[in-house]
Tab-separated table of C-alpha atoms in Angstrom:
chain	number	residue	atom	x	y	z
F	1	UNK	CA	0.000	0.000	0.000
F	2	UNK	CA	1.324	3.906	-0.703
F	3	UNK	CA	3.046	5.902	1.633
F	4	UNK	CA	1.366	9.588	1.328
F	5	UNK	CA	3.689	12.213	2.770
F	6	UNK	CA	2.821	15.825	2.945
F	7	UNK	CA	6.011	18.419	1.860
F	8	UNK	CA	5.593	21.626	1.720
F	9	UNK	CA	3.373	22.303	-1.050
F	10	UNK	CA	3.440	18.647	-2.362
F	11	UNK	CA	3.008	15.211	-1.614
F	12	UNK	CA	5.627	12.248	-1.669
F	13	UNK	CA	4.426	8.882	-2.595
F	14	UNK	CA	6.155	6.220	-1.513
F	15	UNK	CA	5.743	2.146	-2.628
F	16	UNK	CA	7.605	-0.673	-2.075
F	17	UNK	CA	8.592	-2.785	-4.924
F	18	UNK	CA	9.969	-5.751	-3.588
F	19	UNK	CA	13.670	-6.913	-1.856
F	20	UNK	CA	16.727	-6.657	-2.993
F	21	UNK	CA	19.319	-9.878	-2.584
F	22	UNK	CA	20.518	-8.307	0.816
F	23	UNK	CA	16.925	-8.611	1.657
F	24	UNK	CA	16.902	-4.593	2.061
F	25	UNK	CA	13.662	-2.575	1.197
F	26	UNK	CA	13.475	-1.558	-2.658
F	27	UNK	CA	11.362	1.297	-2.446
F	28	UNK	CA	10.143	4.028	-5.384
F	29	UNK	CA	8.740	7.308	-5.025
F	30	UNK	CA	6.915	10.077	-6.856
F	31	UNK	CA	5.818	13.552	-6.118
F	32	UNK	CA	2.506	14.887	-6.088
F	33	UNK	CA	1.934	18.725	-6.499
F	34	UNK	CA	-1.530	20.101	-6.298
F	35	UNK	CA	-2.899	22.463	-8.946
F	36	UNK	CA	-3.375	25.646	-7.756
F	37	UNK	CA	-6.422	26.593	-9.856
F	38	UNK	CA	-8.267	23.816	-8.596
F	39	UNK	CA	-10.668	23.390	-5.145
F	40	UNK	CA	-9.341	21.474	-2.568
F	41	UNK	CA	-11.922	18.848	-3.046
F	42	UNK	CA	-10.574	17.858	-7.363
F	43	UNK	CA	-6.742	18.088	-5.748
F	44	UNK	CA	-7.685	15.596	-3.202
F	45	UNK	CA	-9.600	13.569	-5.950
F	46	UNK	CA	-6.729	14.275	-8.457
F	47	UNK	CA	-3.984	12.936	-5.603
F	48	UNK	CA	-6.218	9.426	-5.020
F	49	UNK	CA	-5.708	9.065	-8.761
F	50	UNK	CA	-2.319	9.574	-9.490
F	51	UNK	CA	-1.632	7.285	-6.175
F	52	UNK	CA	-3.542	4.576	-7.392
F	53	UNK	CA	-1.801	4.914	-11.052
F	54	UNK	CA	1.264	4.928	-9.769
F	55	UNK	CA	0.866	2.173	-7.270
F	56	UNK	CA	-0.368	0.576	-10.487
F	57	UNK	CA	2.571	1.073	-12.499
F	58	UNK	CA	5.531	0.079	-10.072
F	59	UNK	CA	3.323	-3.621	-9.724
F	60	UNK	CA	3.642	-3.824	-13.145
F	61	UNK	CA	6.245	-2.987	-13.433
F	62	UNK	CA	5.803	0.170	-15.892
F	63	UNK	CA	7.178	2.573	-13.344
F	64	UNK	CA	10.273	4.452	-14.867
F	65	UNK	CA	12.538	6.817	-12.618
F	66	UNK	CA	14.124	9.434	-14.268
F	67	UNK	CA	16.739	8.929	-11.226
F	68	UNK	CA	17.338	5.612	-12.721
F	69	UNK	CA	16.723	5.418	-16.525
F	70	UNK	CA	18.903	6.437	-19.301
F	71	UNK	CA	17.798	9.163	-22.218
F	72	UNK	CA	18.405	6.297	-24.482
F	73	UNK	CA	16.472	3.973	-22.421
F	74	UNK	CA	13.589	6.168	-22.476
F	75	UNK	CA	13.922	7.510	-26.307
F	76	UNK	CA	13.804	3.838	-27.233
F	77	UNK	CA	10.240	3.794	-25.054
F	78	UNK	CA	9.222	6.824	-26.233
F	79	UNK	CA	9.569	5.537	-29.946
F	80	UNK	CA	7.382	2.275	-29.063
F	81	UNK	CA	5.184	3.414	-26.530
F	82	UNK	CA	4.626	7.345	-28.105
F	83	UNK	CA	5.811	8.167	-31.629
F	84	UNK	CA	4.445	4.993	-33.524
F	85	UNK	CA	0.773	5.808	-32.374
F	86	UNK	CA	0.656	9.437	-33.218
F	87	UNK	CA	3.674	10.365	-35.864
F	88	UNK	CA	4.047	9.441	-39.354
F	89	UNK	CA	6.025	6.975	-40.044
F	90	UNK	CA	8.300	9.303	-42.350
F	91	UNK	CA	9.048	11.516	-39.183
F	92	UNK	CA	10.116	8.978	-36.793
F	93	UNK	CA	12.453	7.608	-39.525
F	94	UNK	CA	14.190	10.994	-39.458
F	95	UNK	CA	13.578	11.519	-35.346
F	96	UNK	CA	15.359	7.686	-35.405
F	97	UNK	CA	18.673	9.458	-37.494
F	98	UNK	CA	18.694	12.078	-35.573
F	99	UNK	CA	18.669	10.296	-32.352
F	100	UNK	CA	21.126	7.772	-33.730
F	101	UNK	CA	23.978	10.585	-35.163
F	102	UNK	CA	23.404	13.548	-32.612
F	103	UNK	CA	21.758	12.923	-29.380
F	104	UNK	CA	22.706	9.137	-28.282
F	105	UNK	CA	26.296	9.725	-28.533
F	106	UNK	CA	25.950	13.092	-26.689
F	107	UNK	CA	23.036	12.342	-23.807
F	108	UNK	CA	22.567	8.842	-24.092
F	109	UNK	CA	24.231	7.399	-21.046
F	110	UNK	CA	22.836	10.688	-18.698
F	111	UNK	CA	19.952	9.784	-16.156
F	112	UNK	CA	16.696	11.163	-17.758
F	113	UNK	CA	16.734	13.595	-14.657
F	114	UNK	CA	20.116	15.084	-14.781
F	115	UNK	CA	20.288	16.146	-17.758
F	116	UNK	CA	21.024	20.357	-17.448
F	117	UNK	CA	20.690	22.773	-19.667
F	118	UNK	CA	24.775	23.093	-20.329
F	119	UNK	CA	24.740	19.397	-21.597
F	120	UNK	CA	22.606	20.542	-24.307
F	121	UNK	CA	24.108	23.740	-24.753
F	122	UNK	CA	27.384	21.725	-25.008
F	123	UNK	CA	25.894	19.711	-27.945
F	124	UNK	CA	24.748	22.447	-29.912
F	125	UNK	CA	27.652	24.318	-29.608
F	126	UNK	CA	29.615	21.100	-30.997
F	127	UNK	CA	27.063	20.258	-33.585
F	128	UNK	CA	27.802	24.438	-35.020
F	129	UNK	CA	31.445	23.633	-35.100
F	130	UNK	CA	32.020	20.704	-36.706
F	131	UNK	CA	30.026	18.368	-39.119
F	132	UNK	CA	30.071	13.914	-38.473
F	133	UNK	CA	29.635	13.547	-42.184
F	134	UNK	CA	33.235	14.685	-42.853
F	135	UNK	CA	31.897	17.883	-44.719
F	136	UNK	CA	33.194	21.240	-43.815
F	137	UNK	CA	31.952	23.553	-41.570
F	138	UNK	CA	29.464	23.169	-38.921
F	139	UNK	CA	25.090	22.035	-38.997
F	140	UNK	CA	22.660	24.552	-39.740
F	141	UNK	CA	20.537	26.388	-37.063
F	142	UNK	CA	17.945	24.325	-38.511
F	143	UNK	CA	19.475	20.789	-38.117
F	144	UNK	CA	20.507	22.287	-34.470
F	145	UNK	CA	16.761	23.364	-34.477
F	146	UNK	CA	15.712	19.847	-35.167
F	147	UNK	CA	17.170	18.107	-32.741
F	148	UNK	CA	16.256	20.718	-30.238
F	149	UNK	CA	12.689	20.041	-31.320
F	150	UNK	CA	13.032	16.227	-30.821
F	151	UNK	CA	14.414	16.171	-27.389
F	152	UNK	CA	12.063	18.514	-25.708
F	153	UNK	CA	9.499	16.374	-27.296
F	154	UNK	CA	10.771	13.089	-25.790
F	155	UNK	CA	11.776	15.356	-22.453
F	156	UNK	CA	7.715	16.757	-22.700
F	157	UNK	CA	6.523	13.002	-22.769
F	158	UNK	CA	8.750	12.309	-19.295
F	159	UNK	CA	6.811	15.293	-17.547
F	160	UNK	CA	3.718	13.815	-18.724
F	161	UNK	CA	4.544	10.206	-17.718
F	162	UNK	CA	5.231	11.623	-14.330
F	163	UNK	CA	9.007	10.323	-14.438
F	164	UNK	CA	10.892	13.713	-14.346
F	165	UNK	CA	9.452	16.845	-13.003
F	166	UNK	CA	10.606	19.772	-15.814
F	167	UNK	CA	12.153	20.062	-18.936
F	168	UNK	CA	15.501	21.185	-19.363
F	169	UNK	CA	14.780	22.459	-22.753
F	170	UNK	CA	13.099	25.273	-21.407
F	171	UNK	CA	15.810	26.839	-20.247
F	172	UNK	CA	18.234	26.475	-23.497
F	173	UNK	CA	17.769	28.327	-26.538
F	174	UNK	CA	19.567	27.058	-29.701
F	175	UNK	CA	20.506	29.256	-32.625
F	176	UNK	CA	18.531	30.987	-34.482
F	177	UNK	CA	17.597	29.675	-37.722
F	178	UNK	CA	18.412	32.442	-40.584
F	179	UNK	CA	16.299	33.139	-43.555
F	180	UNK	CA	18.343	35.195	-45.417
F	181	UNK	CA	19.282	35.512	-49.420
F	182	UNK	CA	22.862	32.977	-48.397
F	183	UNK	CA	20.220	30.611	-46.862
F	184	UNK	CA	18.436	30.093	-50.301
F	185	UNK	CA	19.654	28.716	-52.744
F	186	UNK	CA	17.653	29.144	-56.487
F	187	UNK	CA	18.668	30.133	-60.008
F	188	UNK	CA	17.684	33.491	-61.483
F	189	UNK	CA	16.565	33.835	-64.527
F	190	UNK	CA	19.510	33.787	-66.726
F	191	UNK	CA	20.423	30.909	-64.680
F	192	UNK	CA	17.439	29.073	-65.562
F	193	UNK	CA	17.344	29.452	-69.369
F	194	UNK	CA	21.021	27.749	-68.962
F	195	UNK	CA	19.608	24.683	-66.840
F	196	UNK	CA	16.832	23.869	-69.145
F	197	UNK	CA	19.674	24.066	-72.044
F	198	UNK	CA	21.547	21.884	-70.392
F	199	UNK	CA	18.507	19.435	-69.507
F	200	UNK	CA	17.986	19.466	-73.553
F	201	UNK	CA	21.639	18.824	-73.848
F	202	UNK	CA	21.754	15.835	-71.378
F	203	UNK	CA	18.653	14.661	-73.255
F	204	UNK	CA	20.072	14.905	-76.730
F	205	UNK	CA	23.409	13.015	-75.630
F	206	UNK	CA	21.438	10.309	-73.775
F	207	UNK	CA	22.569	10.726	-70.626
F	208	UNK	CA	19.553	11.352	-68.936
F	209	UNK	CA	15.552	10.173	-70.266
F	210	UNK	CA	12.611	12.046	-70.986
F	211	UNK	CA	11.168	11.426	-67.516
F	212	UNK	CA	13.806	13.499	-65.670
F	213	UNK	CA	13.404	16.214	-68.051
F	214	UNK	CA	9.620	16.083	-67.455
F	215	UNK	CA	10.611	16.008	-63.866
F	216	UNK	CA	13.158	18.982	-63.626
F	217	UNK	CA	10.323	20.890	-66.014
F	218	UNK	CA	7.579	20.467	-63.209
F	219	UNK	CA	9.498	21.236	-60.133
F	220	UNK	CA	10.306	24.449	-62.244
F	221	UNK	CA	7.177	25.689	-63.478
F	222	UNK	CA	5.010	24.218	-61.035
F	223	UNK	CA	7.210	24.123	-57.606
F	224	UNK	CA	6.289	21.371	-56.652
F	225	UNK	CA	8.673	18.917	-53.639
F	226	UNK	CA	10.715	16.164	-54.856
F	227	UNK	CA	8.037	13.501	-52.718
F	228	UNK	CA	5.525	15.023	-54.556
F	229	UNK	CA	6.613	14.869	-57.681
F	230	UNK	CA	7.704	11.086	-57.170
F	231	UNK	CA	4.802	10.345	-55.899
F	232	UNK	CA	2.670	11.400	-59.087
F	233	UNK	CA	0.617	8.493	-60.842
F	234	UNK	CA	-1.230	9.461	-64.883
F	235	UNK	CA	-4.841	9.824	-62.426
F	236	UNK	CA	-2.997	13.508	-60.896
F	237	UNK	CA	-3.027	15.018	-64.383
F	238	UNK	CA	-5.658	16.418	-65.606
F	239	UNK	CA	-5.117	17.281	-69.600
F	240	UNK	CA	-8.240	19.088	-70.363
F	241	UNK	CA	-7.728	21.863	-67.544
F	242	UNK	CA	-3.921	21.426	-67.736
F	243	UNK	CA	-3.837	21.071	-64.198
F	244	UNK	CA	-2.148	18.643	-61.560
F	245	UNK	CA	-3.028	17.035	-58.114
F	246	UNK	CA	-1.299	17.050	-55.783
F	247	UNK	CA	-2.741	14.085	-53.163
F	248	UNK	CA	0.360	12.234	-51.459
F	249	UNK	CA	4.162	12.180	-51.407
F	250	UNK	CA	6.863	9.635	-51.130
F	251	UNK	CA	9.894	9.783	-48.221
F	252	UNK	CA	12.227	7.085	-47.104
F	253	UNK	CA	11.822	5.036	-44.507
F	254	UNK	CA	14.231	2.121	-43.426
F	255	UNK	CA	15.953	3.241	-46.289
F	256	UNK	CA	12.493	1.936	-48.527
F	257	UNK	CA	10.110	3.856	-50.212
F	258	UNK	CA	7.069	5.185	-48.287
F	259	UNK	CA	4.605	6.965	-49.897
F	260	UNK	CA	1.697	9.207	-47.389
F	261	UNK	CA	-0.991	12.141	-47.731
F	262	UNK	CA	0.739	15.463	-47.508
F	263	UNK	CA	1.796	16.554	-44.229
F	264	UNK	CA	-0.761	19.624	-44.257
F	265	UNK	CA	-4.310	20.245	-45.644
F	266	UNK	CA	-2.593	23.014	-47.755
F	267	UNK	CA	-0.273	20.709	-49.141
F	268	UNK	CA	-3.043	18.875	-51.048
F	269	UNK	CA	-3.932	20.835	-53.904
F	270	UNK	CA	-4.069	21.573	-57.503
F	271	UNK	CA	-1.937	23.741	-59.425
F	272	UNK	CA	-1.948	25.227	-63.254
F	273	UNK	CA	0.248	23.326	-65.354
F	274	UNK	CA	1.937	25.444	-68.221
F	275	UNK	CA	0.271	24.191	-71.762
F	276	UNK	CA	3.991	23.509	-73.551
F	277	UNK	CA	4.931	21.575	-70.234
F	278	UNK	CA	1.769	19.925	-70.665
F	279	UNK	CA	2.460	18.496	-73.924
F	280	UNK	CA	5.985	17.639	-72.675
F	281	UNK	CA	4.299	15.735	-70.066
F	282	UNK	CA	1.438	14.124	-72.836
F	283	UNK	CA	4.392	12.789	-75.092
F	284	UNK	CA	6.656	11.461	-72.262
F	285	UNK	CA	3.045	9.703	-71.462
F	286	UNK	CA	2.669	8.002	-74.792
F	287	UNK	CA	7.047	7.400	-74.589
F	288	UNK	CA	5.811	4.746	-71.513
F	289	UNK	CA	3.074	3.883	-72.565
F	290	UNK	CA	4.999	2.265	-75.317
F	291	UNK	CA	7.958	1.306	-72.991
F	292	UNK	CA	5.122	-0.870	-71.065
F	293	UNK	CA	4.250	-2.564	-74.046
F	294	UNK	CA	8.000	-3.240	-75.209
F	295	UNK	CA	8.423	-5.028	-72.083
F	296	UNK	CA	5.508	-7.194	-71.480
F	297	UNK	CA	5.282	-9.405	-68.715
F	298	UNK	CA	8.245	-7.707	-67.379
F	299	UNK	CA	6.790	-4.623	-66.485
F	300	UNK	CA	6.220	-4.074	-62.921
F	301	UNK	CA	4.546	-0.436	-63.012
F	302	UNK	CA	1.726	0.679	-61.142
F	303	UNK	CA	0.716	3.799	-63.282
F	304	UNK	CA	3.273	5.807	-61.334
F	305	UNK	CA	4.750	8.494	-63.775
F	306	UNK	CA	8.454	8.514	-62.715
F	307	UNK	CA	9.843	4.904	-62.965
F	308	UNK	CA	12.187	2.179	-62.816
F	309	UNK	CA	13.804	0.424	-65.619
F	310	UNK	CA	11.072	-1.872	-64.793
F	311	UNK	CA	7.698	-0.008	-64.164
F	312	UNK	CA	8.261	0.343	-60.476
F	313	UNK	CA	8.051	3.765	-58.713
F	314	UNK	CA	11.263	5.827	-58.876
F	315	UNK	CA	13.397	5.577	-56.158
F	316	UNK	CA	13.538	9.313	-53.873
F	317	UNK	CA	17.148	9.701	-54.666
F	318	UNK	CA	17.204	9.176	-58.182
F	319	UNK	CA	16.495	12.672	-59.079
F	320	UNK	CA	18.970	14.420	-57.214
F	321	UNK	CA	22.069	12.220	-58.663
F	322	UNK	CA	20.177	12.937	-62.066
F	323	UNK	CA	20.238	16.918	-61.095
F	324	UNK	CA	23.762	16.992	-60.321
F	325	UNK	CA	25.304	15.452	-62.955
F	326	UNK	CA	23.286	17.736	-65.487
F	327	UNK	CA	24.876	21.042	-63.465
F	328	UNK	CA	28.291	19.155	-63.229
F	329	UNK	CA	28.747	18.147	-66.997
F	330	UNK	CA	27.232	21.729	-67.652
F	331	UNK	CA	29.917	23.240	-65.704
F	332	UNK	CA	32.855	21.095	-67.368
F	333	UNK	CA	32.305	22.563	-70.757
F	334	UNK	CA	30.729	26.093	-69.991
F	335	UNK	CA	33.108	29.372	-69.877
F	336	UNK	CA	33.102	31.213	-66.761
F	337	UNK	CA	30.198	33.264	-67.602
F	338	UNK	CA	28.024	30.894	-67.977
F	339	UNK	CA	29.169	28.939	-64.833
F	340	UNK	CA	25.122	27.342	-62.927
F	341	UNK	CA	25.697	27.460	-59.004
F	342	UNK	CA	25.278	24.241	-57.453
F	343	UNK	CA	22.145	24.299	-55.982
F	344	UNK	CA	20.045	21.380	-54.192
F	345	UNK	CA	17.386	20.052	-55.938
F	346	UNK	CA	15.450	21.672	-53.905
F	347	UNK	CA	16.426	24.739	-55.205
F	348	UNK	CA	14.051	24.454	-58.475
F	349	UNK	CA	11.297	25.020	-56.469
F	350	UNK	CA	12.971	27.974	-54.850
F	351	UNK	CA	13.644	28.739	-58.087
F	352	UNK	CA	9.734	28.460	-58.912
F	353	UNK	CA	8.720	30.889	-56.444
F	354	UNK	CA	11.520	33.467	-56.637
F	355	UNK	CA	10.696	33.968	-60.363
F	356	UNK	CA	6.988	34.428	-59.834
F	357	UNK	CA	7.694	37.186	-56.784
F	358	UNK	CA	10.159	38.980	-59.168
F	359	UNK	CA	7.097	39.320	-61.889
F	360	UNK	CA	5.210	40.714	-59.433
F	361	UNK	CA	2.346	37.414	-58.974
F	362	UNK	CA	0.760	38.068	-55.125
F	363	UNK	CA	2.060	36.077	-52.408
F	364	UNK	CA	-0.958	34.568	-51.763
F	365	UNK	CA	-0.973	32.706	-55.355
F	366	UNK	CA	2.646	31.703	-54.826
F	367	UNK	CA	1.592	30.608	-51.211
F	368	UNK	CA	-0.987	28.410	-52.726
F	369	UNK	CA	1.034	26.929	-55.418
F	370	UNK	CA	3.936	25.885	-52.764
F	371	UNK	CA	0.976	24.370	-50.658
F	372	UNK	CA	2.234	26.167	-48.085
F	373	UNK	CA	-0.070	26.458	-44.508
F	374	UNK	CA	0.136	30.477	-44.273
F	375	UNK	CA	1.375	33.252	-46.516
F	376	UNK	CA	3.555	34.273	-43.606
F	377	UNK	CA	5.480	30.645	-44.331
F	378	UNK	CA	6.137	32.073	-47.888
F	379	UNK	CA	6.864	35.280	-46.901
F	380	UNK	CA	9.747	34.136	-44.147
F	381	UNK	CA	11.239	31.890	-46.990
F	382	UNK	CA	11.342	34.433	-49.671
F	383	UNK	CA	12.136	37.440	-47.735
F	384	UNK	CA	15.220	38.475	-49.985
F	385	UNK	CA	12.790	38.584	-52.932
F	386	UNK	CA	9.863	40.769	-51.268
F	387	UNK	CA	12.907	43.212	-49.872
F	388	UNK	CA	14.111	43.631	-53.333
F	389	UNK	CA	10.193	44.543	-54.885
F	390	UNK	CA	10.246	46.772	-51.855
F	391	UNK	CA	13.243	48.982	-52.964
F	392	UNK	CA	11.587	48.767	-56.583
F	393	UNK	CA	8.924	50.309	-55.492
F	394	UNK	CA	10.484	53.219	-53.350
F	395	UNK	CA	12.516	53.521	-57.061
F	396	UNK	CA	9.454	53.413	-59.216
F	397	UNK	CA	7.653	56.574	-56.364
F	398	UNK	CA	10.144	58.401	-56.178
F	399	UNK	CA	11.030	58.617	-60.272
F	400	UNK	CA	6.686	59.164	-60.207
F	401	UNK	CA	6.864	61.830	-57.974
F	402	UNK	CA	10.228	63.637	-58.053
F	403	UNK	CA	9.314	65.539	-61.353
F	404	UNK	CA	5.758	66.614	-59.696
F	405	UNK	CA	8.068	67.592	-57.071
F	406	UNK	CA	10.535	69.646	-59.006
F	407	UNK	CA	7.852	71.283	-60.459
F	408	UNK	CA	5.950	72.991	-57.302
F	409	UNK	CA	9.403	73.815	-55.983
């Protein structure tokens, strides 16, 4: 039966669990503190129930001390018990990396409850110096974000499970992530025109296949996510309204393709397809169609539109070796002049967006073709862009009203 000890402004449980070899007492213990904002009669009611849970737990031997576990003890509960009944399975393949290259090796052996502040502060400092990938430089405030994000979660789940009583993470701020003009990375315009040449180049020398330019063409004109655009199947297009749908996307997971609904409502949409694209996308249609029947009984499709050798759904990665080798070979022969930066694939939708912004199209069109959740989103991202129209139009008032101006003076 519990031990109920008044402390202060709290309450100490107390319940034995058994002997230890020496025959001494094991005994755990948990902490009770009433809720100011409640009457006296739901804090008693509220302190019978989290007695009787916890008496519960420790028979069953569910009870977990944050005196006594591990992080990585926990994290590896947290991922069976928490993430795999309410994340996706995409996110706790990336929560599992991150885990696995940053946080284990840094926090894993500390006792859930002693982990401070400057243990964290410590990692995030290390993670901005140096790299584990053997690139240069240090991680992003994002990726230093990231893993910020995931350990207050798992730390947030300890609170609630009663086994530690705060969250260190509320006390440690990581660096600030930076949207600035260095932080994307997109082609301008001139830039473009020389990475569509060189996709038609590629093309021509049979390097690369119709599909990837019909790919590169639709993350351009359409901005649409690499998942997104692997994920596509002949139902998304519509060829009448020269429109797209955009209803699921494919991540990794294991290292295997997974493909899930968009992460957001706003993400599922459907966006206006340019007409010559269109047709680009129409012939590289009938191109499979007659690939399909070439191969028979060895095709292993499933209507997706960016494929195997054999039918089957391109694999995520394909793209981006396909992207980088176009801007590579492009590079080798190209004077200095006409030199394309080495963006991430990524960039072509950045790319997407920037253009539209410089032509003036409102940010709530360009919002809606990203799929993003809020106009603010776009306008964060694409700050450098909307800071330049800004000085255009302080240009474009002041050559309006300088003559009008000179004129009364």
């Amino acid at each position: 039966m519990a031990s109920i000890r008044k402390r202060g402004n709290s309450y100490q449980i107390t319940v034995s669990n058994g002997r230890r070899i020496d025959g001494s007492q094991i005994v755990e213990t948990a902490t009770f503190t009433p809720d100011p904002k409640r009457t006296e009669k739901q804090n008693q009611k509220a302190l019978e129930k989290f007695v009787f849970e916890f008496e519960e737990k420790v028979k069953s031997g569910k009870f977990l001390d944050g005196e006594k576990i591990t992080f990585q003890a926990f994290s590896d509960t947290w991922l069976s018990d928490y993430a795999l009944q309410h994340l996706e399975p995409t996110t706790i393949d990336i929560y599992k990396k991150l885990l696995r290259v940053h946080i284990i090796p840094a926090i894993g052996n500390l006792k859930l409850a002693r982990i401070q502040p400057a243990h964290l502060n410590k990692l995030y400092n290390a993670m901005l110096l140096e790299r584990k990938d053997g690139r240069e430089g240090g991680y992003s405030p994002t990726t230093i974000k990231r893993v910020h994000a995931l350990i207050s979660s798992i730390l947030n789940t300890a609170v609630k499970w009663n086994v530690v009583l705060e969250n260190p993470c509320e006390r440690v701020s990581p660096p600030k992530q930076r949207r600035d003009a260095d932080s994307i990375q997109f082609f301008t315009l001139e830039e473009t025109g020389l990475f569509l040449a060189a996709v038609d180049a590629a093309l021509a020398a049979g390097r690369i296949h119709t599909q990837h330019k019909v790919f590169f063409h639709l993350a351009l004109f359409c901005g649409l996510r690499r998942g997104e655009l692997v994920a596509l199947t002949w139902a998304d297009f519509d060829f009448n309204r020269c429109t797209v749908s955009i209803t699921k996307s494919t991540g990794l997971v294991d290292g295997k393709p997974f493909t899930k609904a968009p992460k957001n409502k706003t993400s599922s949409r459907t966006v206006s397809v340019p007409e010559s694209v269109m047709m680009l996308v129409r012939n590289y249609q009938r191109e499979q169609y007659r690939l399909r029947l070439s191969l028979g009984s060895y095709w292993k499709g499933n209507n997706y539109v960016f494929i195997q050798a054999d039918g089957k759904q391109m694999y995520p990665s394909t793209p981006y070796s396909v992207f980088k080798d176009v801007i590579h070979r492009h590079n080798q022969m190209a004077s200095d002049a006409e030199l394309l930066p080495d963006i991430p694939l990524h960039g072509l939708r950045h790319t997407s967006a920037t253009l539209l912004i410089s032509q003036n199209v409102d940010i709530r069109t360009v919002s809606g073709r990203l799929g993003h959740a809020q106009t603010s989103t776009t306008m964060n991202i694409y700050s450098h862009q909307l800071q330049s129209m800004d000085e255009k139009a302080a240009n474009t008032l002041e050559s309006l009203l300088h003559p009008v101006k000179s004129k009364i003076c």
